[in-house]
Amino acid sequence: MRIKPTNVCNQDCWYCAYKVSHLQLGENMVERDQIPEAKMFEIVDDVLEMGVRAITFSGGGEPTVYKPLPEVVEKLAQGGVKVATLTNGANLKGRVADAFAEYGTWVRISIDAWDGPSYVKARGVKDDDFDKVVQNMRDFSARNSRCVLGISFIITADNADHIVDAVRTFKSAGVNHVKLSGTVISNSGAENNDYHRPLMQKVTAQIEEAKKLASADFAVIDHYHELEERFNKSYTTCPFLQFLTVIGGDQKVYTCQDKAYTDLGLLGDISNQRFKDFWFSEANRQRLFAFDPSQNCAHHCVAHTKNLAILDYLAMDKEHGMFV
């Protein structure tokens, strides 16, 4: 599962998919929304009873500013649920860092800057905030926790010449890996590619140089590539809906992270009912199986390749499946 505990954020990234008007994601998001503490612990009780295996805390807003999060993480982990978070790293300190260092499986910090001024420009933060986030990385790494600390470095036109600088900084801070991927500026694959194509040559050169920094305990992961220009789906059901669901800060349940806070992605409202009761309801079952990606998902989908693999498996003749 993904849980978006709050829509409140302590930064203002220019490309944030939940805030910009030209991306479909987050069209109905209200920035002041957050899951009430009592409701959150009710959800925790439900997922423990339901046998949920793992939960990622993400945005919406910045999950680590949600005050009950350390206690939520502890209760989930002690109940056998693996926990992780996607964060900007500004609040990865104190009780939050304590909780994830002890109980977390992984923490991934999203960042797009290589120094203080570039961080200010991209995120509307204070001059010394970049140094503070890097110090948070150092402090977390120094704990020698089993929790994997990674970086998601978002490549833009502004930082394309500084990828190596950034990767070197993060490696020196002690992170386990840096994943490199391009910013998404449009629902259109063609428009995204038009943005990145002029950058491709120098970005590729920077990435190849950055890969030389890899070592036995530090990896550079290259996810920078052109997107498919057409996002049409040929299949009419989404099996991955049954593997992962999203609860938003508005106490509503969504099909996936790509359709959170949208009308098309809305499965139901749990503000006045338990998540467990909703999930196993006939109404939710009908909604899950009626959802048609060929009609509703003409956009980039993080689960697309997984769906293709699942559908290929399901299409296999069960009498012949053992003949590998």
Short mmCIF file of C-alpha atoms in Angstrom, two decimals:
data_model
loop_
_atom_site.label_atom_id
_atom_site.label_comp_id
_atom_site.label_asym_id
_atom_site.label_seq_id
_atom_site.Cartn_x
_atom_site.Cartn_y
_atom_site.Cartn_z
CA MET A 1 0.00 0.00 0.00
CA ARG A 2 0.82 3.65 -0.24
CA ILE A 3 -0.44 6.03 2.40
CA LYS A 4 -0.28 9.77 1.86
CA PRO A 5 -0.75 10.96 5.45
CA THR A 6 -0.79 14.68 4.69
CA ASN A 7 -1.05 17.06 1.76
CA VAL A 8 0.91 19.73 3.66
CA CYS A 9 4.42 20.27 2.28
CA ASN A 10 7.43 22.22 3.53
CA GLN A 11 8.77 22.87 0.00
CA ASP A 12 7.45 24.21 -3.31
CA CYS A 13 8.99 22.28 -6.22
CA TRP A 14 8.21 23.87 -9.59
CA TYR A 15 7.49 20.49 -11.22
CA CYS A 16 5.44 18.91 -8.39
CA ALA A 17 2.87 16.68 -10.07
CA TYR A 18 0.36 17.31 -7.28
CA LYS A 19 0.43 21.09 -7.60
CA VAL A 20 0.99 22.13 -11.22
CA SER A 21 -2.14 22.71 -13.26
CA HIS A 22 -0.89 21.07 -16.49
CA LEU A 23 -0.60 17.55 -15.02
CA GLN A 24 -3.68 15.39 -14.33
CA LEU A 25 -2.29 13.99 -11.09
CA GLY A 26 -3.67 15.71 -8.02
CA GLU A 27 -6.45 17.62 -9.75
CA ASN A 28 -8.66 17.36 -6.63
CA MET A 29 -5.97 17.66 -3.96
CA VAL A 30 -6.65 20.05 -1.08
CA GLU A 31 -3.32 21.05 0.44
CA ARG A 32 -4.59 21.38 4.03
CA ASP A 33 -5.95 17.80 4.15
CA GLN A 34 -4.37 15.19 6.38
CA ILE A 35 -5.52 11.93 7.91
CA PRO A 36 -6.67 12.49 11.52
CA GLU A 37 -4.45 10.69 14.04
CA ALA A 38 -7.25 8.46 15.35
CA LYS A 39 -8.18 7.50 11.80
CA MET A 40 -4.58 6.71 10.96
CA PHE A 41 -4.26 4.27 13.85
CA GLU A 42 -7.59 2.72 12.86
CA ILE A 43 -6.10 2.17 9.39
CA VAL A 44 -2.99 0.67 11.00
CA ASP A 45 -5.12 -1.78 12.99
CA ASP A 46 -6.96 -2.75 9.80
CA VAL A 47 -3.87 -3.35 7.67
CA LEU A 48 -2.30 -5.45 10.42
CA GLU A 49 -5.43 -7.57 10.56
CA MET A 50 -5.63 -7.78 6.76
CA GLY A 51 -2.07 -9.04 6.39
CA VAL A 52 -0.71 -6.13 4.35
CA ARG A 53 2.98 -6.79 3.69
CA ALA A 54 4.45 -3.32 3.09
CA ILE A 55 3.51 0.36 3.23
CA THR A 56 5.22 3.33 1.60
CA PHE A 57 4.53 6.78 3.03
CA SER A 58 4.58 9.40 0.29
CA GLY A 59 2.97 12.65 -0.93
CA GLY A 60 0.56 14.44 -1.58
CA GLY A 61 2.54 16.59 0.75
CA GLU A 62 5.71 15.77 2.69
CA PRO A 63 4.99 12.62 4.75
CA THR A 64 7.67 13.27 7.37
CA VAL A 65 5.94 16.47 8.60
CA TYR A 66 2.99 14.32 9.73
CA LYS A 67 3.49 14.41 13.51
CA PRO A 68 2.21 10.90 14.42
CA LEU A 69 4.40 9.25 11.74
CA PRO A 70 7.13 7.87 14.07
CA GLU A 71 4.56 6.07 16.22
CA VAL A 72 2.72 4.84 13.11
CA VAL A 73 5.95 3.43 11.67
CA GLU A 74 6.81 1.71 14.95
CA LYS A 75 3.40 0.07 15.33
CA LEU A 76 3.36 -1.17 11.73
CA ALA A 77 6.88 -2.58 11.92
CA GLN A 78 6.26 -4.29 15.24
CA GLY A 79 3.20 -5.88 13.62
CA GLY A 80 5.31 -7.30 10.80
CA VAL A 81 4.66 -4.71 8.08
CA LYS A 82 7.67 -3.38 6.16
CA VAL A 83 7.75 0.42 5.97
CA ALA A 84 9.43 2.94 3.69
CA THR A 85 9.09 6.58 2.70
CA LEU A 86 9.55 8.91 -0.23
CA THR A 87 10.65 12.26 1.22
CA ASN A 88 12.41 15.52 0.43
CA GLY A 89 14.71 14.77 3.37
CA ALA A 90 14.31 18.12 5.12
CA ASN A 91 12.71 16.49 8.16
CA LEU A 92 14.76 13.27 8.16
CA LYS A 93 16.05 14.01 11.65
CA GLY A 94 15.04 13.59 15.27
CA ARG A 95 12.15 11.22 15.95
CA VAL A 96 11.47 10.66 12.24
CA ALA A 97 15.04 9.55 11.58
CA ASP A 98 15.00 7.43 14.74
CA ALA A 99 11.88 5.59 13.58
CA PHE A 100 13.07 4.84 10.05
CA ALA A 101 16.60 3.95 11.15
CA GLU A 102 15.20 1.36 13.55
CA TYR A 103 12.16 0.12 11.62
CA GLY A 104 12.44 1.24 8.00
CA THR A 105 13.32 -0.92 5.01
CA TRP A 106 14.23 2.03 2.79
CA VAL A 107 14.13 5.82 2.62
CA ARG A 108 14.39 7.62 -0.71
CA ILE A 109 15.08 11.35 -0.84
CA SER A 110 13.85 13.24 -3.89
CA ILE A 111 16.20 16.06 -4.86
CA ASP A 112 17.15 18.04 -7.96
CA ALA A 113 19.95 20.35 -6.81
CA TRP A 114 23.71 20.23 -6.58
CA ASP A 115 24.21 23.26 -4.27
CA GLY A 116 22.38 25.85 -2.19
CA PRO A 117 21.39 28.34 -4.93
CA SER A 118 20.07 25.61 -7.24
CA TYR A 119 18.00 24.20 -4.36
CA VAL A 120 16.50 27.62 -3.66
CA LYS A 121 15.59 28.08 -7.33
CA ALA A 122 13.95 24.66 -7.69
CA ARG A 123 12.10 24.49 -4.38
CA GLY A 124 11.60 27.98 -2.97
CA VAL A 125 13.53 27.18 0.22
CA LYS A 126 16.12 29.02 2.33
CA ASP A 127 19.74 29.49 1.29
CA ASP A 128 21.15 26.94 3.73
CA ASP A 129 18.49 24.24 3.28
CA PHE A 130 20.52 22.20 0.78
CA ASP A 131 23.37 21.89 3.27
CA LYS A 132 20.88 20.87 5.97
CA VAL A 133 19.42 18.09 3.82
CA VAL A 134 22.89 16.78 2.96
CA GLN A 135 23.73 16.84 6.68
CA ASN A 136 20.56 14.83 7.34
CA MET A 137 21.87 12.27 4.83
CA ARG A 138 25.23 12.13 6.63
CA ASP A 139 23.63 11.78 10.04
CA PHE A 140 21.26 9.04 8.88
CA SER A 141 24.07 7.13 7.16
CA ALA A 142 26.23 7.39 10.28
CA ARG A 143 23.66 5.36 12.22
CA ASN A 144 24.75 2.25 10.26
CA SER A 145 21.12 1.23 10.06
CA ARG A 146 19.87 -1.65 7.91
CA CYS A 147 17.48 0.88 6.34
CA VAL A 148 18.66 1.62 2.79
CA LEU A 149 19.09 5.34 2.08
CA GLY A 150 18.66 6.26 -1.57
CA ILE A 151 18.42 9.41 -3.66
CA SER A 152 15.98 10.03 -6.49
CA PHE A 153 17.72 12.73 -8.53
CA ILE A 154 15.25 14.47 -10.84
CA ILE A 155 16.97 15.65 -14.02
CA THR A 156 15.88 19.01 -15.42
CA ALA A 157 17.26 21.56 -17.87
CA ASP A 158 18.67 23.48 -14.89
CA ASN A 159 20.76 20.64 -13.44
CA ALA A 160 21.72 18.70 -16.58
CA ASP A 161 25.32 19.98 -16.43
CA HIS A 162 25.72 19.15 -12.74
CA ILE A 163 24.70 15.50 -12.41
CA VAL A 164 28.22 14.33 -11.58
CA ASP A 165 28.60 17.09 -8.97
CA ALA A 166 25.36 16.03 -7.31
CA VAL A 167 26.13 12.31 -7.35
CA ARG A 168 29.58 12.95 -5.88
CA THR A 169 28.04 15.02 -3.06
CA PHE A 170 25.47 12.36 -2.21
CA LYS A 171 28.05 9.58 -2.28
CA SER A 172 30.24 11.54 0.14
CA ALA A 173 27.19 11.91 2.40
CA GLY A 174 27.03 8.11 2.69
CA VAL A 175 23.89 7.22 0.73
CA ASN A 176 23.56 3.71 -0.71
CA HIS A 177 22.47 4.66 -4.21
CA VAL A 178 21.38 7.46 -6.54
CA LYS A 179 18.62 6.87 -9.08
CA LEU A 180 18.68 9.25 -12.06
CA SER A 181 15.42 9.99 -13.89
CA GLY A 182 13.91 12.81 -15.91
CA THR A 183 11.33 15.26 -14.66
CA VAL A 184 7.81 14.87 -16.04
CA ILE A 185 6.49 18.18 -17.37
CA SER A 186 3.40 17.01 -19.27
CA ASN A 187 0.75 14.29 -19.55
CA SER A 188 1.99 13.90 -23.13
CA GLY A 189 4.92 11.59 -23.76
CA ALA A 190 5.81 13.58 -26.88
CA GLU A 191 5.96 16.85 -24.94
CA ASN A 192 8.14 15.24 -22.26
CA ASN A 193 10.50 13.97 -24.94
CA ASP A 194 10.58 17.40 -26.60
CA TYR A 195 11.70 18.85 -23.26
CA HIS A 196 14.43 16.26 -22.68
CA ARG A 197 15.70 15.68 -26.23
CA PRO A 198 17.94 18.79 -26.32
CA LEU A 199 19.44 17.67 -23.00
CA MET A 200 19.96 14.04 -23.93
CA GLN A 201 23.54 14.20 -25.20
CA LYS A 202 25.03 16.06 -22.26
CA VAL A 203 22.89 14.18 -19.73
CA THR A 204 24.06 10.85 -21.16
CA ALA A 205 27.68 12.00 -20.89
CA GLN A 206 27.13 13.16 -17.31
CA ILE A 207 25.50 9.86 -16.36
CA GLU A 208 28.35 7.82 -17.85
CA GLU A 209 30.81 9.88 -15.82
CA ALA A 210 28.68 9.52 -12.69
CA LYS A 211 28.62 5.73 -13.08
CA LYS A 212 32.38 5.74 -12.52
CA LEU A 213 31.65 6.71 -8.91
CA ALA A 214 29.92 3.37 -8.29
CA SER A 215 31.53 1.04 -5.78
CA ALA A 216 30.77 -2.06 -3.74
CA ASP A 217 28.56 -0.03 -1.39
CA PHE A 218 27.31 2.70 -3.74
CA ALA A 219 25.25 2.33 -6.92
CA VAL A 220 24.25 4.73 -9.69
CA ILE A 221 20.96 3.67 -11.29
CA ASP A 222 20.18 5.07 -14.73
CA HIS A 223 16.44 5.52 -15.38
CA TYR A 224 16.85 8.43 -17.78
CA HIS A 225 15.24 7.61 -21.11
CA GLU A 226 12.66 8.75 -23.60
CA LEU A 227 9.05 7.96 -22.75
CA GLU A 228 6.62 6.20 -24.99
CA GLU A 229 4.86 8.91 -26.96
CA ARG A 230 1.54 7.10 -26.82
CA PHE A 231 0.29 5.77 -23.52
CA ASN A 232 -2.67 3.80 -24.88
CA LYS A 233 -3.34 0.51 -23.06
CA SER A 234 -4.64 -2.51 -24.96
CA TYR A 235 -5.92 -4.34 -21.85
CA THR A 236 -9.29 -3.70 -20.23
CA THR A 237 -8.59 -4.74 -16.63
CA CYS A 238 -5.83 -3.70 -14.23
CA PRO A 239 -4.71 -6.70 -12.15
CA PHE A 240 -2.20 -4.57 -10.24
CA LEU A 241 -5.10 -2.84 -8.48
CA GLN A 242 -5.31 -5.92 -6.29
CA PHE A 243 -1.63 -5.72 -5.31
CA LEU A 244 -1.30 -2.05 -4.39
CA THR A 245 -3.76 0.65 -3.38
CA VAL A 246 -3.43 4.23 -2.20
CA ILE A 247 -5.00 6.05 0.75
CA GLY A 248 -4.82 9.83 0.41
CA GLY A 249 -4.67 12.59 2.97
CA ASP A 250 -8.34 13.23 2.14
CA GLN A 251 -9.23 9.80 3.61
CA LYS A 252 -10.15 8.49 0.17
CA VAL A 253 -8.91 5.33 -1.52
CA TYR A 254 -7.44 5.51 -5.02
CA THR A 255 -6.50 2.96 -7.64
CA CYS A 256 -2.81 3.86 -7.74
CA GLN A 257 -0.27 6.64 -7.25
CA ASP A 258 -0.71 7.74 -10.88
CA LYS A 259 -4.38 8.52 -10.28
CA ALA A 260 -4.35 9.77 -6.69
CA TYR A 261 -6.61 12.74 -6.04
CA THR A 262 -8.40 12.34 -9.38
CA ASP A 263 -12.02 11.48 -10.15
CA LEU A 264 -11.02 8.59 -12.42
CA GLY A 265 -8.83 7.04 -9.73
CA LEU A 266 -11.31 7.32 -6.87
CA LEU A 267 -12.43 3.99 -5.42
CA GLY A 268 -14.20 5.24 -2.30
CA ASP A 269 -14.27 7.37 0.84
CA ILE A 270 -13.28 5.86 4.21
CA SER A 271 -13.77 8.94 6.38
CA ASN A 272 -16.94 7.39 7.83
CA GLN A 273 -16.11 3.70 7.51
CA ARG A 274 -13.18 1.42 8.25
CA PHE A 275 -10.70 0.77 5.47
CA LYS A 276 -11.06 -2.99 6.00
CA ASP A 277 -14.84 -2.86 5.61
CA PHE A 278 -14.56 -0.74 2.48
CA TRP A 279 -11.85 -2.86 0.85
CA PHE A 280 -13.80 -6.09 1.15
CA SER A 281 -17.13 -4.49 0.18
CA GLU A 282 -19.05 -5.50 -2.92
CA ALA A 283 -19.02 -1.88 -4.08
CA ASN A 284 -15.22 -1.81 -4.09
CA ARG A 285 -15.01 -5.20 -5.77
CA GLN A 286 -17.24 -3.99 -8.59
CA ARG A 287 -15.23 -0.80 -8.96
CA LEU A 288 -11.91 -2.68 -9.11
CA PHE A 289 -13.07 -5.08 -11.80
CA ALA A 290 -14.93 -2.41 -13.78
CA PHE A 291 -11.85 -0.19 -14.05
CA ASP A 292 -10.73 -0.15 -17.70
CA PRO A 293 -7.16 1.04 -18.45
CA SER A 294 -7.90 1.17 -22.18
CA GLN A 295 -10.38 3.95 -21.43
CA ASN A 296 -9.00 5.56 -18.28
CA CYS A 297 -5.19 5.39 -18.46
CA ALA A 298 -3.90 7.20 -21.54
CA HIS A 299 -0.94 8.48 -19.50
CA HIS A 300 2.34 7.19 -18.12
CA CYS A 301 1.72 4.25 -15.76
CA VAL A 302 4.26 2.91 -13.26
CA ALA A 303 2.47 -0.46 -13.20
CA HIS A 304 2.20 -0.95 -16.97
CA THR A 305 5.05 -3.45 -17.37
CA LYS A 306 3.88 -5.31 -14.26
CA ASN A 307 0.36 -5.52 -15.67
CA LEU A 308 1.69 -6.90 -18.96
CA ALA A 309 3.62 -9.59 -17.08
CA ILE A 310 0.62 -10.54 -14.90
CA LEU A 311 -1.76 -10.63 -17.86
CA ASP A 312 0.70 -12.74 -19.84
CA TYR A 313 0.86 -15.22 -16.95
CA LEU A 314 -2.93 -15.31 -16.58
CA ALA A 315 -3.33 -15.98 -20.31
CA MET A 316 -1.13 -19.07 -20.12
CA ASP A 317 -2.79 -22.46 -20.51
CA LYS A 318 -2.89 -23.80 -16.96
CA GLU A 319 -2.46 -27.37 -18.21
CA HIS A 320 0.83 -26.43 -19.87
CA GLY A 321 2.28 -23.94 -17.38
CA MET A 322 4.56 -26.49 -15.74
CA PHE A 323 6.38 -27.13 -19.04
CA VAL A 324 8.93 -24.37 -18.53
#
